[in-house]
PDB file of C-alpha atoms in Angstrom:
ATOM      1  CA  MET K 591     -28.382  16.587  30.515  1.00  0.00           C
ATOM      2  CA  THR K 592     -25.803  14.954  28.240  1.00  0.00           C
ATOM      3  CA  ASN K 593     -26.234  12.292  25.588  1.00  0.00           C
ATOM      4  CA  GLU K 594     -23.488  10.132  27.056  1.00  0.00           C
ATOM      5  CA  PRO K 595     -24.601   6.634  28.023  1.00  0.00           C
ATOM      6  CA  LYS K 596     -24.622   5.759  31.691  1.00  0.00           C
ATOM      7  CA  GLY K 597     -23.906   2.619  33.656  1.00  0.00           C
ATOM      8  CA  PHE K 598     -24.296  -0.648  31.792  1.00  0.00           C
ATOM      9  CA  SER K 599     -24.568   0.952  28.353  1.00  0.00           C
ATOM     10  CA  LYS K 600     -21.325   2.879  28.817  1.00  0.00           C
ATOM     11  CA  SER K 601     -19.549  -0.225  30.139  1.00  0.00           C
ATOM     12  CA  LEU K 602     -20.845  -2.297  27.224  1.00  0.00           C
ATOM     13  CA  HIS K 603     -19.571   0.273  24.700  1.00  0.00           C
ATOM     14  CA  ILE K 604     -16.142   0.327  26.364  1.00  0.00           C
ATOM     15  CA  PHE K 605     -16.006  -3.485  26.509  1.00  0.00           C
ATOM     16  CA  LEU K 606     -16.938  -3.779  22.815  1.00  0.00           C
ATOM     17  CA  GLY K 607     -14.361  -1.126  21.964  1.00  0.00           C
ATOM     18  CA  LEU K 608     -11.675  -3.081  23.809  1.00  0.00           C
ATOM     19  CA  PHE K 609     -12.777  -6.298  22.101  1.00  0.00           C
ATOM     20  CA  PHE K 610     -12.492  -4.753  18.628  1.00  0.00           C
ATOM     21  CA  VAL K 611      -9.161  -3.097  19.437  1.00  0.00           C
ATOM     22  CA  GLY K 612      -7.922  -6.564  20.406  1.00  0.00           C
ATOM     23  CA  LEU K 613      -9.148  -7.949  17.087  1.00  0.00           C
ATOM     24  CA  GLY K 614      -7.513  -5.009  15.320  1.00  0.00           C
ATOM     25  CA  PHE K 615      -4.136  -5.712  16.876  1.00  0.00           C
ATOM     26  CA  ALA K 616      -4.562  -9.402  16.034  1.00  0.00           C
ATOM     27  CA  GLY K 617      -5.277  -8.331  12.456  1.00  0.00           C
ATOM     28  CA  ILE K 618      -1.979  -6.472  12.331  1.00  0.00           C
ATOM     29  CA  VAL K 619       0.019  -9.639  12.973  1.00  0.00           C
ATOM     30  CA  LEU K 620      -2.203 -12.320  11.419  1.00  0.00           C
ATOM     31  CA  PRO K 621      -2.067 -12.673   7.640  1.00  0.00           C
ATOM     32  CA  LEU K 622      -5.285 -12.094   5.697  1.00  0.00           C
ATOM     33  CA  MET K 623      -7.122 -10.725   8.746  1.00  0.00           C
ATOM     34  CA  PRO K 624      -7.960  -7.041   8.384  1.00  0.00           C
ATOM     35  CA  GLY K 625      -6.935  -4.849  11.291  1.00  0.00           C
ATOM     36  CA  THR K 626      -8.206  -1.440  10.230  1.00  0.00           C
ATOM     37  CA  VAL K 627     -11.863  -2.423   9.987  1.00  0.00           C
ATOM     38  CA  PHE K 628     -11.800  -3.580  13.617  1.00  0.00           C
ATOM     39  CA  PHE K 629     -10.217  -0.299  14.732  1.00  0.00           C
ATOM     40  CA  ILE K 630     -12.953   1.613  12.881  1.00  0.00           C
ATOM     41  CA  ILE K 631     -15.592  -0.436  14.717  1.00  0.00           C
ATOM     42  CA  ALA K 632     -13.756   0.159  18.008  1.00  0.00           C
ATOM     43  CA  ALA K 633     -13.803   3.919  17.332  1.00  0.00           C
ATOM     44  CA  TYR K 634     -17.572   3.708  16.885  1.00  0.00           C
ATOM     45  CA  PHE K 635     -18.009   2.078  20.297  1.00  0.00           C
ATOM     46  CA  TYR K 636     -15.462   4.307  22.028  1.00  0.00           C
ATOM     47  CA  ALA K 637     -17.187   7.410  20.668  1.00  0.00           C
ATOM     48  CA  ARG K 638     -20.294   6.269  22.523  1.00  0.00           C
ATOM     49  CA  GLY K 639     -18.621   4.941  25.661  1.00  0.00           C
ATOM     50  CA  SER K 640     -15.405   6.764  26.510  1.00  0.00           C
ATOM     51  CA  LYS K 641     -13.977  10.038  25.253  1.00  0.00           C
ATOM     52  CA  ARG K 642     -10.608   9.106  26.730  1.00  0.00           C
ATOM     53  CA  PHE K 643     -10.372   5.794  24.841  1.00  0.00           C
ATOM     54  CA  TYR K 644     -11.764   7.416  21.686  1.00  0.00           C
ATOM     55  CA  ASN K 645      -9.136  10.159  21.808  1.00  0.00           C
ATOM     56  CA  TRP K 646      -6.395   7.596  22.456  1.00  0.00           C
ATOM     57  CA  LEU K 647      -7.436   5.573  19.409  1.00  0.00           C
ATOM     58  CA  MET K 648      -7.924   8.587  17.134  1.00  0.00           C
ATOM     59  CA  ASN K 649      -4.532  10.032  18.099  1.00  0.00           C
ATOM     60  CA  HIS K 650      -2.635   6.734  17.963  1.00  0.00           C
ATOM     61  CA  PRO K 651       0.409   7.286  15.707  1.00  0.00           C
ATOM     62  CA  SER K 652      -0.152   4.156  13.597  1.00  0.00           C
ATOM     63  CA  ILE K 653      -3.909   3.677  13.673  1.00  0.00           C
ATOM     64  CA  GLY K 654      -5.497   7.110  14.072  1.00  0.00           C
ATOM     65  CA  LEU K 655      -4.750   8.375  10.565  1.00  0.00           C
ATOM     66  CA  HIS K 656      -6.471   5.388   8.953  1.00  0.00           C
ATOM     67  CA  ILE K 657      -9.600   5.886  11.053  1.00  0.00           C
ATOM     68  CA  ARG K 658      -9.702   9.628  10.386  1.00  0.00           C
ATOM     69  CA  ASN K 659      -9.269   9.020   6.652  1.00  0.00           C
ATOM     70  CA  TYR K 660     -12.119   6.503   6.666  1.00  0.00           C
ATOM     71  CA  GLN K 661     -14.371   8.885   8.592  1.00  0.00           C
ATOM     72  CA  ALA K 662     -13.603  11.526   5.953  1.00  0.00           C
ATOM     73  CA  GLY K 663     -14.539   9.031   3.223  1.00  0.00           C
ATOM     74  CA  LYS K 664     -10.954   8.560   2.031  1.00  0.00           C
ATOM     75  CA  ILE K 665      -8.460   5.703   1.839  1.00  0.00           C
ATOM     76  CA  THR K 666      -4.871   5.634   0.630  1.00  0.00           C
ATOM     77  CA  LEU K 667      -4.047   3.938  -2.664  1.00  0.00           C
ATOM     78  CA  LYS K 668      -1.909   1.461  -0.744  1.00  0.00           C
ATOM     79  CA  GLY K 669      -4.868   0.796   1.556  1.00  0.00           C
ATOM     80  CA  LYS K 670      -7.143   0.146  -1.420  1.00  0.00           C
ATOM     81  CA  ILE K 671      -4.679  -2.277  -2.967  1.00  0.00           C
ATOM     82  CA  ILE K 672      -3.994  -4.142   0.288  1.00  0.00           C
ATOM     83  CA  SER K 673      -7.637  -4.371   1.354  1.00  0.00           C
ATOM     84  CA  ILE K 674      -8.966  -5.572  -1.994  1.00  0.00           C
ATOM     85  CA  SER K 675      -6.047  -7.972  -2.501  1.00  0.00           C
ATOM     86  CA  SER K 676      -6.196  -9.522   0.955  1.00  0.00           C
ATOM     87  CA  MET K 677      -9.974  -9.852   0.839  1.00  0.00           C
ATOM     88  CA  SER K 678      -9.838 -11.491  -2.596  1.00  0.00           C
ATOM     89  CA  ILE K 679      -7.064 -13.871  -1.549  1.00  0.00           C
ATOM     90  CA  ALA K 680      -8.921 -14.872   1.619  1.00  0.00           C
ATOM     91  CA  ILE K 681     -12.098 -15.579  -0.345  1.00  0.00           C
ATOM     92  CA  LEU K 682     -10.245 -17.540  -3.025  1.00  0.00           C
ATOM     93  CA  VAL K 683      -8.460 -19.603  -0.372  1.00  0.00           C
ATOM     94  CA  SER K 684     -11.816 -20.282   1.288  1.00  0.00           C
ATOM     95  CA  ILE K 685     -13.378 -21.354  -1.988  1.00  0.00           C
ATOM     96  CA  PHE K 686     -10.541 -23.644  -3.064  1.00  0.00           C
ATOM     97  CA  LEU K 687      -9.589 -25.158   0.296  1.00  0.00           C
ATOM     98  CA  ILE K 688     -13.027 -25.553   1.822  1.00  0.00           C
ATOM     99  CA  GLY K 689     -14.982 -26.085  -1.378  1.00  0.00           C
ATOM    100  CA  PRO K 690     -18.287 -24.639  -0.214  1.00  0.00           C
ATOM    101  CA  PRO K 691     -21.522 -25.315  -2.104  1.00  0.00           C
ATOM    102  CA  LEU K 692     -22.052 -23.298  -5.288  1.00  0.00           C
ATOM    103  CA  TRP K 693     -24.543 -20.926  -3.658  1.00  0.00           C
ATOM    104  CA  VAL K 694     -22.041 -20.074  -0.884  1.00  0.00           C
ATOM    105  CA  THR K 695     -19.306 -19.539  -3.480  1.00  0.00           C
ATOM    106  CA  LEU K 696     -21.569 -17.154  -5.402  1.00  0.00           C
ATOM    107  CA  ILE K 697     -22.391 -15.216  -2.226  1.00  0.00           C
ATOM    108  CA  LEU K 698     -18.674 -14.935  -1.380  1.00  0.00           C
ATOM    109  CA  ILE K 699     -17.882 -13.673  -4.881  1.00  0.00           C
ATOM    110  CA  ALA K 700     -20.788 -11.195  -4.771  1.00  0.00           C
ATOM    111  CA  CYS K 701     -19.635  -9.875  -1.372  1.00  0.00           C
ATOM    112  CA  ASN K 702     -16.074  -9.533  -2.646  1.00  0.00           C
ATOM    113  CA  LEU K 703     -17.286  -7.634  -5.693  1.00  0.00           C
ATOM    114  CA  GLY K 704     -19.579  -5.368  -3.672  1.00  0.00           C
ATOM    115  CA  VAL K 705     -16.960  -4.468  -1.080  1.00  0.00           C
ATOM    116  CA  SER K 706     -14.313  -3.973  -3.775  1.00  0.00           C
ATOM    117  CA  ILE K 707     -16.583  -1.526  -5.619  1.00  0.00           C
ATOM    118  CA  TYR K 708     -17.263   0.305  -2.353  1.00  0.00           C
ATOM    119  CA  ILE K 709     -13.527   0.600  -1.613  1.00  0.00           C
ATOM    120  CA  LEU K 710     -12.717   1.736  -5.141  1.00  0.00           C
ATOM    121  CA  ARG K 711     -15.392   4.447  -4.950  1.00  0.00           C
ATOM    122  CA  LEU K 712     -13.855   5.976  -1.811  1.00  0.00           C
ATOM    123  CA  LYS K 713     -11.703   9.028  -2.446  1.00  0.00           C
ATOM    124  CA  THR K 714      -7.983   8.306  -2.563  1.00  0.00           C
ATOM    125  CA  ALA K 715      -6.163  10.124   0.235  1.00  0.00           C
TER     126      ALA K 715
END
């Protein structure tokens, strides 16, 4: 007996994978929206729902390397710079344009700091 999900569970994993791949491609063309994180999430769902889709994503010439690096706990220096910069810009734009309450601003800053530290601690590929 295999560990592969059957029926509805498999279909749900494939659907969620497709959804996150769609968000990933949107993130490639939309400014300040991360694409790679959505492809990493899609890989998670594809690994549980479809070997064929998982292999397609992992071997994609533009996307696969980034996912494999992340799975190995690495990120390129360019990736670190882009991810931290775009995240910080998006949060600053949110704070200054929307003007959320102070407690929301503090949460946004804390999240930015936490994720930035996490990214900086990853090995540089």
